[in-house]
Amino acid sequence: MSLMIKEDARARLITDGPDPRLVPVELRYDPEDPRTVHVRLPGDVDWAFGLDLLERGMRTPVSRGDVRVWPCGRAQLVLELHAKDGVAVFQFDNAPLIRFLARTRAAAPARPEAAPAAATRT
């Protein structure tokens, strides 16, 4: 049995309104599924996508399927999620993401070289 890694974070939900809204977000990683990261959003919306997408998105803009990730300055990251019913854009401070990624690296088995995980929403 593996130990799930969880990191609570707050993200700014970017809207067309004057101020972004802070929302709680839970990042999860299971070493039994070493290529995937889960992001739980308010309303129990769960997005799963390749851990490599989050790692690379800390340094350079990347996208796969319905998920886009890119650095925003030196201290923030943007996560853009596309669904049938619209697009959600979240801005994270890097500190909780860096902590989360460090913990996943410490817990991860040797990373397989297989194709990256596809993005899914549940």
JSON list of C-alpha atoms in Angstrom, two decimals:
[
{"chain": "A", "resi": 1, "resn": "MET", "atom": "CA", "xyz": [0.00, 0.00, 0.00]},
{"chain": "A", "resi": 2, "resn": "SER", "atom": "CA", "xyz": [1.40, 3.38, -0.96]},
{"chain": "A", "resi": 3, "resn": "LEU", "atom": "CA", "xyz": [0.99, 6.62, 0.90]},
{"chain": "A", "resi": 4, "resn": "MET", "atom": "CA", "xyz": [-0.89, 9.29, -1.00]},
{"chain": "A", "resi": 5, "resn": "ILE", "atom": "CA", "xyz": [0.83, 12.67, -1.01]},
{"chain": "A", "resi": 6, "resn": "LYS", "atom": "CA", "xyz": [-1.47, 15.65, -0.54]},
{"chain": "A", "resi": 7, "resn": "GLU", "atom": "CA", "xyz": [-0.76, 19.37, -0.54]},
{"chain": "A", "resi": 8, "resn": "ASP", "atom": "CA", "xyz": [-3.37, 21.97, 0.22]},
{"chain": "A", "resi": 9, "resn": "ALA", "atom": "CA", "xyz": [-2.98, 25.18, -1.72]},
{"chain": "A", "resi": 10, "resn": "ARG", "atom": "CA", "xyz": [-4.92, 28.30, -2.54]},
{"chain": "A", "resi": 11, "resn": "ALA", "atom": "CA", "xyz": [-5.27, 29.48, -6.10]},
{"chain": "A", "resi": 12, "resn": "ARG", "atom": "CA", "xyz": [-6.69, 32.61, -7.61]},
{"chain": "A", "resi": 13, "resn": "LEU", "atom": "CA", "xyz": [-9.61, 31.83, -9.89]},
{"chain": "A", "resi": 14, "resn": "ILE", "atom": "CA", "xyz": [-9.18, 34.30, -12.72]},
{"chain": "A", "resi": 15, "resn": "THR", "atom": "CA", "xyz": [-12.47, 35.69, -14.05]},
{"chain": "A", "resi": 16, "resn": "ASP", "atom": "CA", "xyz": [-13.50, 38.66, -16.12]},
{"chain": "A", "resi": 17, "resn": "GLY", "atom": "CA", "xyz": [-14.50, 40.41, -12.88]},
{"chain": "A", "resi": 18, "resn": "PRO", "atom": "CA", "xyz": [-12.35, 43.06, -11.24]},
{"chain": "A", "resi": 19, "resn": "ASP", "atom": "CA", "xyz": [-10.78, 40.78, -8.60]},
{"chain": "A", "resi": 20, "resn": "PRO", "atom": "CA", "xyz": [-9.67, 37.16, -8.69]},
{"chain": "A", "resi": 21, "resn": "ARG", "atom": "CA", "xyz": [-11.25, 34.89, -6.08]},
{"chain": "A", "resi": 22, "resn": "LEU", "atom": "CA", "xyz": [-9.10, 32.73, -3.79]},
{"chain": "A", "resi": 23, "resn": "VAL", "atom": "CA", "xyz": [-10.20, 29.09, -3.84]},
{"chain": "A", "resi": 24, "resn": "PRO", "atom": "CA", "xyz": [-8.90, 26.04, -1.97]},
{"chain": "A", "resi": 25, "resn": "VAL", "atom": "CA", "xyz": [-7.19, 23.42, -4.12]},
{"chain": "A", "resi": 26, "resn": "GLU", "atom": "CA", "xyz": [-5.88, 20.00, -3.15]},
{"chain": "A", "resi": 27, "resn": "LEU", "atom": "CA", "xyz": [-2.95, 18.50, -5.05]},
{"chain": "A", "resi": 28, "resn": "ARG", "atom": "CA", "xyz": [-2.66, 14.71, -4.81]},
{"chain": "A", "resi": 29, "resn": "TYR", "atom": "CA", "xyz": [-0.12, 12.15, -5.95]},
{"chain": "A", "resi": 30, "resn": "ASP", "atom": "CA", "xyz": [-0.21, 8.39, -5.55]},
{"chain": "A", "resi": 31, "resn": "PRO", "atom": "CA", "xyz": [3.10, 6.55, -6.06]},
{"chain": "A", "resi": 32, "resn": "GLU", "atom": "CA", "xyz": [1.01, 3.61, -7.35]},
{"chain": "A", "resi": 33, "resn": "ASP", "atom": "CA", "xyz": [0.19, 5.85, -10.35]},
{"chain": "A", "resi": 34, "resn": "PRO", "atom": "CA", "xyz": [3.55, 7.63, -10.67]},
{"chain": "A", "resi": 35, "resn": "ARG", "atom": "CA", "xyz": [2.88, 9.58, -13.85]},
{"chain": "A", "resi": 36, "resn": "THR", "atom": "CA", "xyz": [-0.32, 11.28, -12.72]},
{"chain": "A", "resi": 37, "resn": "VAL", "atom": "CA", "xyz": [-1.19, 14.22, -10.52]},
{"chain": "A", "resi": 38, "resn": "HIS", "atom": "CA", "xyz": [-4.72, 15.03, -9.35]},
{"chain": "A", "resi": 39, "resn": "VAL", "atom": "CA", "xyz": [-6.00, 18.54, -8.72]},
{"chain": "A", "resi": 40, "resn": "ARG", "atom": "CA", "xyz": [-9.21, 18.72, -6.69]},
{"chain": "A", "resi": 41, "resn": "LEU", "atom": "CA", "xyz": [-11.11, 21.97, -7.14]},
{"chain": "A", "resi": 42, "resn": "PRO", "atom": "CA", "xyz": [-14.12, 23.39, -5.28]},
{"chain": "A", "resi": 43, "resn": "GLY", "atom": "CA", "xyz": [-17.29, 21.42, -5.93]},
{"chain": "A", "resi": 44, "resn": "ASP", "atom": "CA", "xyz": [-15.36, 18.12, -5.80]},
{"chain": "A", "resi": 45, "resn": "VAL", "atom": "CA", "xyz": [-14.17, 18.56, -9.36]},
{"chain": "A", "resi": 46, "resn": "ASP", "atom": "CA", "xyz": [-11.08, 16.42, -9.93]},
{"chain": "A", "resi": 47, "resn": "TRP", "atom": "CA", "xyz": [-8.66, 16.85, -12.82]},
{"chain": "A", "resi": 48, "resn": "ALA", "atom": "CA", "xyz": [-5.98, 14.26, -13.47]},
{"chain": "A", "resi": 49, "resn": "PHE", "atom": "CA", "xyz": [-3.07, 14.89, -15.80]},
{"chain": "A", "resi": 50, "resn": "GLY", "atom": "CA", "xyz": [0.57, 14.01, -16.28]},
{"chain": "A", "resi": 51, "resn": "LEU", "atom": "CA", "xyz": [2.89, 14.93, -13.44]},
{"chain": "A", "resi": 52, "resn": "ASP", "atom": "CA", "xyz": [5.43, 15.86, -16.11]},
{"chain": "A", "resi": 53, "resn": "LEU", "atom": "CA", "xyz": [3.05, 18.56, -17.37]},
{"chain": "A", "resi": 54, "resn": "LEU", "atom": "CA", "xyz": [3.09, 20.27, -13.98]},
{"chain": "A", "resi": 55, "resn": "GLU", "atom": "CA", "xyz": [6.87, 19.87, -13.65]},
{"chain": "A", "resi": 56, "resn": "ARG", "atom": "CA", "xyz": [7.61, 21.30, -17.09]},
{"chain": "A", "resi": 57, "resn": "GLY", "atom": "CA", "xyz": [4.97, 24.01, -16.73]},
{"chain": "A", "resi": 58, "resn": "MET", "atom": "CA", "xyz": [6.96, 25.47, -13.84]},
{"chain": "A", "resi": 59, "resn": "ARG", "atom": "CA", "xyz": [9.65, 26.44, -16.39]},
{"chain": "A", "resi": 60, "resn": "THR", "atom": "CA", "xyz": [7.99, 26.82, -19.79]},
{"chain": "A", "resi": 61, "resn": "PRO", "atom": "CA", "xyz": [4.50, 26.90, -21.32]},
{"chain": "A", "resi": 62, "resn": "VAL", "atom": "CA", "xyz": [3.19, 23.39, -22.01]},
{"chain": "A", "resi": 63, "resn": "SER", "atom": "CA", "xyz": [-0.14, 21.87, -22.93]},
{"chain": "A", "resi": 64, "resn": "ARG", "atom": "CA", "xyz": [-1.65, 18.47, -23.40]},
{"chain": "A", "resi": 65, "resn": "GLY", "atom": "CA", "xyz": [-5.25, 17.92, -24.32]},
{"chain": "A", "resi": 66, "resn": "ASP", "atom": "CA", "xyz": [-7.51, 20.08, -22.17]},
{"chain": "A", "resi": 67, "resn": "VAL", "atom": "CA", "xyz": [-4.76, 21.27, -19.80]},
{"chain": "A", "resi": 68, "resn": "ARG", "atom": "CA", "xyz": [-2.36, 24.17, -20.28]},
{"chain": "A", "resi": 69, "resn": "VAL", "atom": "CA", "xyz": [0.30, 25.20, -17.76]},
{"chain": "A", "resi": 70, "resn": "TRP", "atom": "CA", "xyz": [2.76, 28.07, -17.85]},
{"chain": "A", "resi": 71, "resn": "PRO", "atom": "CA", "xyz": [4.96, 30.11, -15.54]},
{"chain": "A", "resi": 72, "resn": "CYS", "atom": "CA", "xyz": [3.73, 33.58, -14.66]},
{"chain": "A", "resi": 73, "resn": "GLY", "atom": "CA", "xyz": [6.75, 35.63, -13.71]},
{"chain": "A", "resi": 74, "resn": "ARG", "atom": "CA", "xyz": [9.23, 34.10, -11.30]},
{"chain": "A", "resi": 75, "resn": "ALA", "atom": "CA", "xyz": [6.88, 33.24, -8.45]},
{"chain": "A", "resi": 76, "resn": "GLN", "atom": "CA", "xyz": [3.61, 32.03, -9.95]},
{"chain": "A", "resi": 77, "resn": "LEU", "atom": "CA", "xyz": [2.14, 29.43, -12.28]},
{"chain": "A", "resi": 78, "resn": "VAL", "atom": "CA", "xyz": [-1.07, 29.45, -14.33]},
{"chain": "A", "resi": 79, "resn": "LEU", "atom": "CA", "xyz": [-3.20, 26.33, -14.81]},
{"chain": "A", "resi": 80, "resn": "GLU", "atom": "CA", "xyz": [-5.84, 26.53, -17.54]},
{"chain": "A", "resi": 81, "resn": "LEU", "atom": "CA", "xyz": [-8.46, 23.77, -17.74]},
{"chain": "A", "resi": 82, "resn": "HIS", "atom": "CA", "xyz": [-10.77, 23.37, -20.73]},
{"chain": "A", "resi": 83, "resn": "ALA", "atom": "CA", "xyz": [-14.09, 21.51, -20.44]},
{"chain": "A", "resi": 84, "resn": "LYS", "atom": "CA", "xyz": [-17.29, 21.29, -22.48]},
{"chain": "A", "resi": 85, "resn": "ASP", "atom": "CA", "xyz": [-18.93, 23.89, -20.27]},
{"chain": "A", "resi": 86, "resn": "GLY", "atom": "CA", "xyz": [-16.09, 26.43, -20.33]},
{"chain": "A", "resi": 87, "resn": "VAL", "atom": "CA", "xyz": [-12.56, 27.29, -19.33]},
{"chain": "A", "resi": 88, "resn": "ALA", "atom": "CA", "xyz": [-11.23, 27.79, -15.81]},
{"chain": "A", "resi": 89, "resn": "VAL", "atom": "CA", "xyz": [-7.96, 29.64, -15.19]},
{"chain": "A", "resi": 90, "resn": "PHE", "atom": "CA", "xyz": [-6.14, 29.37, -11.87]},
{"chain": "A", "resi": 91, "resn": "GLN", "atom": "CA", "xyz": [-3.04, 31.23, -10.73]},
{"chain": "A", "resi": 92, "resn": "PHE", "atom": "CA", "xyz": [-0.87, 29.54, -8.07]},
{"chain": "A", "resi": 93, "resn": "ASP", "atom": "CA", "xyz": [2.02, 30.78, -6.01]},
{"chain": "A", "resi": 94, "resn": "ASN", "atom": "CA", "xyz": [4.97, 28.51, -6.75]},
{"chain": "A", "resi": 95, "resn": "ALA", "atom": "CA", "xyz": [5.88, 27.69, -3.13]},
{"chain": "A", "resi": 96, "resn": "PRO", "atom": "CA", "xyz": [3.19, 25.03, -2.49]},
{"chain": "A", "resi": 97, "resn": "LEU", "atom": "CA", "xyz": [3.76, 23.54, -5.95]},
{"chain": "A", "resi": 98, "resn": "ILE", "atom": "CA", "xyz": [7.51, 23.30, -5.38]},
{"chain": "A", "resi": 99, "resn": "ARG", "atom": "CA", "xyz": [6.88, 21.60, -2.00]},
{"chain": "A", "resi": 100, "resn": "PHE", "atom": "CA", "xyz": [4.43, 19.19, -3.62]},
{"chain": "A", "resi": 101, "resn": "LEU", "atom": "CA", "xyz": [6.77, 18.31, -6.48]},
{"chain": "A", "resi": 102, "resn": "ALA", "atom": "CA", "xyz": [9.69, 17.76, -4.08]},
{"chain": "A", "resi": 103, "resn": "ARG", "atom": "CA", "xyz": [7.54, 15.37, -2.04]},
{"chain": "A", "resi": 104, "resn": "THR", "atom": "CA", "xyz": [6.44, 13.47, -5.17]},
{"chain": "A", "resi": 105, "resn": "ARG", "atom": "CA", "xyz": [10.06, 13.05, -6.28]},
{"chain": "A", "resi": 106, "resn": "ALA", "atom": "CA", "xyz": [11.00, 11.67, -2.88]},
{"chain": "A", "resi": 107, "resn": "ALA", "atom": "CA", "xyz": [8.12, 9.17, -2.91]},
{"chain": "A", "resi": 108, "resn": "ALA", "atom": "CA", "xyz": [8.14, 8.22, -6.60]},
{"chain": "A", "resi": 109, "resn": "PRO", "atom": "CA", "xyz": [9.41, 4.89, -7.75]},
{"chain": "A", "resi": 110, "resn": "ALA", "atom": "CA", "xyz": [11.80, 5.04, -10.69]},
{"chain": "A", "resi": 111, "resn": "ARG", "atom": "CA", "xyz": [9.81, 6.97, -13.27]},
{"chain": "A", "resi": 112, "resn": "PRO", "atom": "CA", "xyz": [8.78, 4.85, -16.26]},
{"chain": "A", "resi": 113, "resn": "GLU", "atom": "CA", "xyz": [9.76, 6.11, -19.70]},
{"chain": "A", "resi": 114, "resn": "ALA", "atom": "CA", "xyz": [6.35, 5.29, -21.18]},
{"chain": "A", "resi": 115, "resn": "ALA", "atom": "CA", "xyz": [4.10, 7.84, -22.84]},
{"chain": "A", "resi": 116, "resn": "PRO", "atom": "CA", "xyz": [2.83, 10.64, -20.55]},
{"chain": "A", "resi": 117, "resn": "ALA", "atom": "CA", "xyz": [-0.57, 10.35, -18.94]},
{"chain": "A", "resi": 118, "resn": "ALA", "atom": "CA", "xyz": [-3.52, 11.99, -20.68]},
{"chain": "A", "resi": 119, "resn": "ALA", "atom": "CA", "xyz": [-5.61, 14.66, -18.98]},
{"chain": "A", "resi": 120, "resn": "THR", "atom": "CA", "xyz": [-8.97, 13.58, -17.55]},
{"chain": "A", "resi": 121, "resn": "ARG", "atom": "CA", "xyz": [-11.71, 15.23, -15.57]},
{"chain": "A", "resi": 122, "resn": "THR", "atom": "CA", "xyz": [-13.90, 13.39, -13.10]}
]
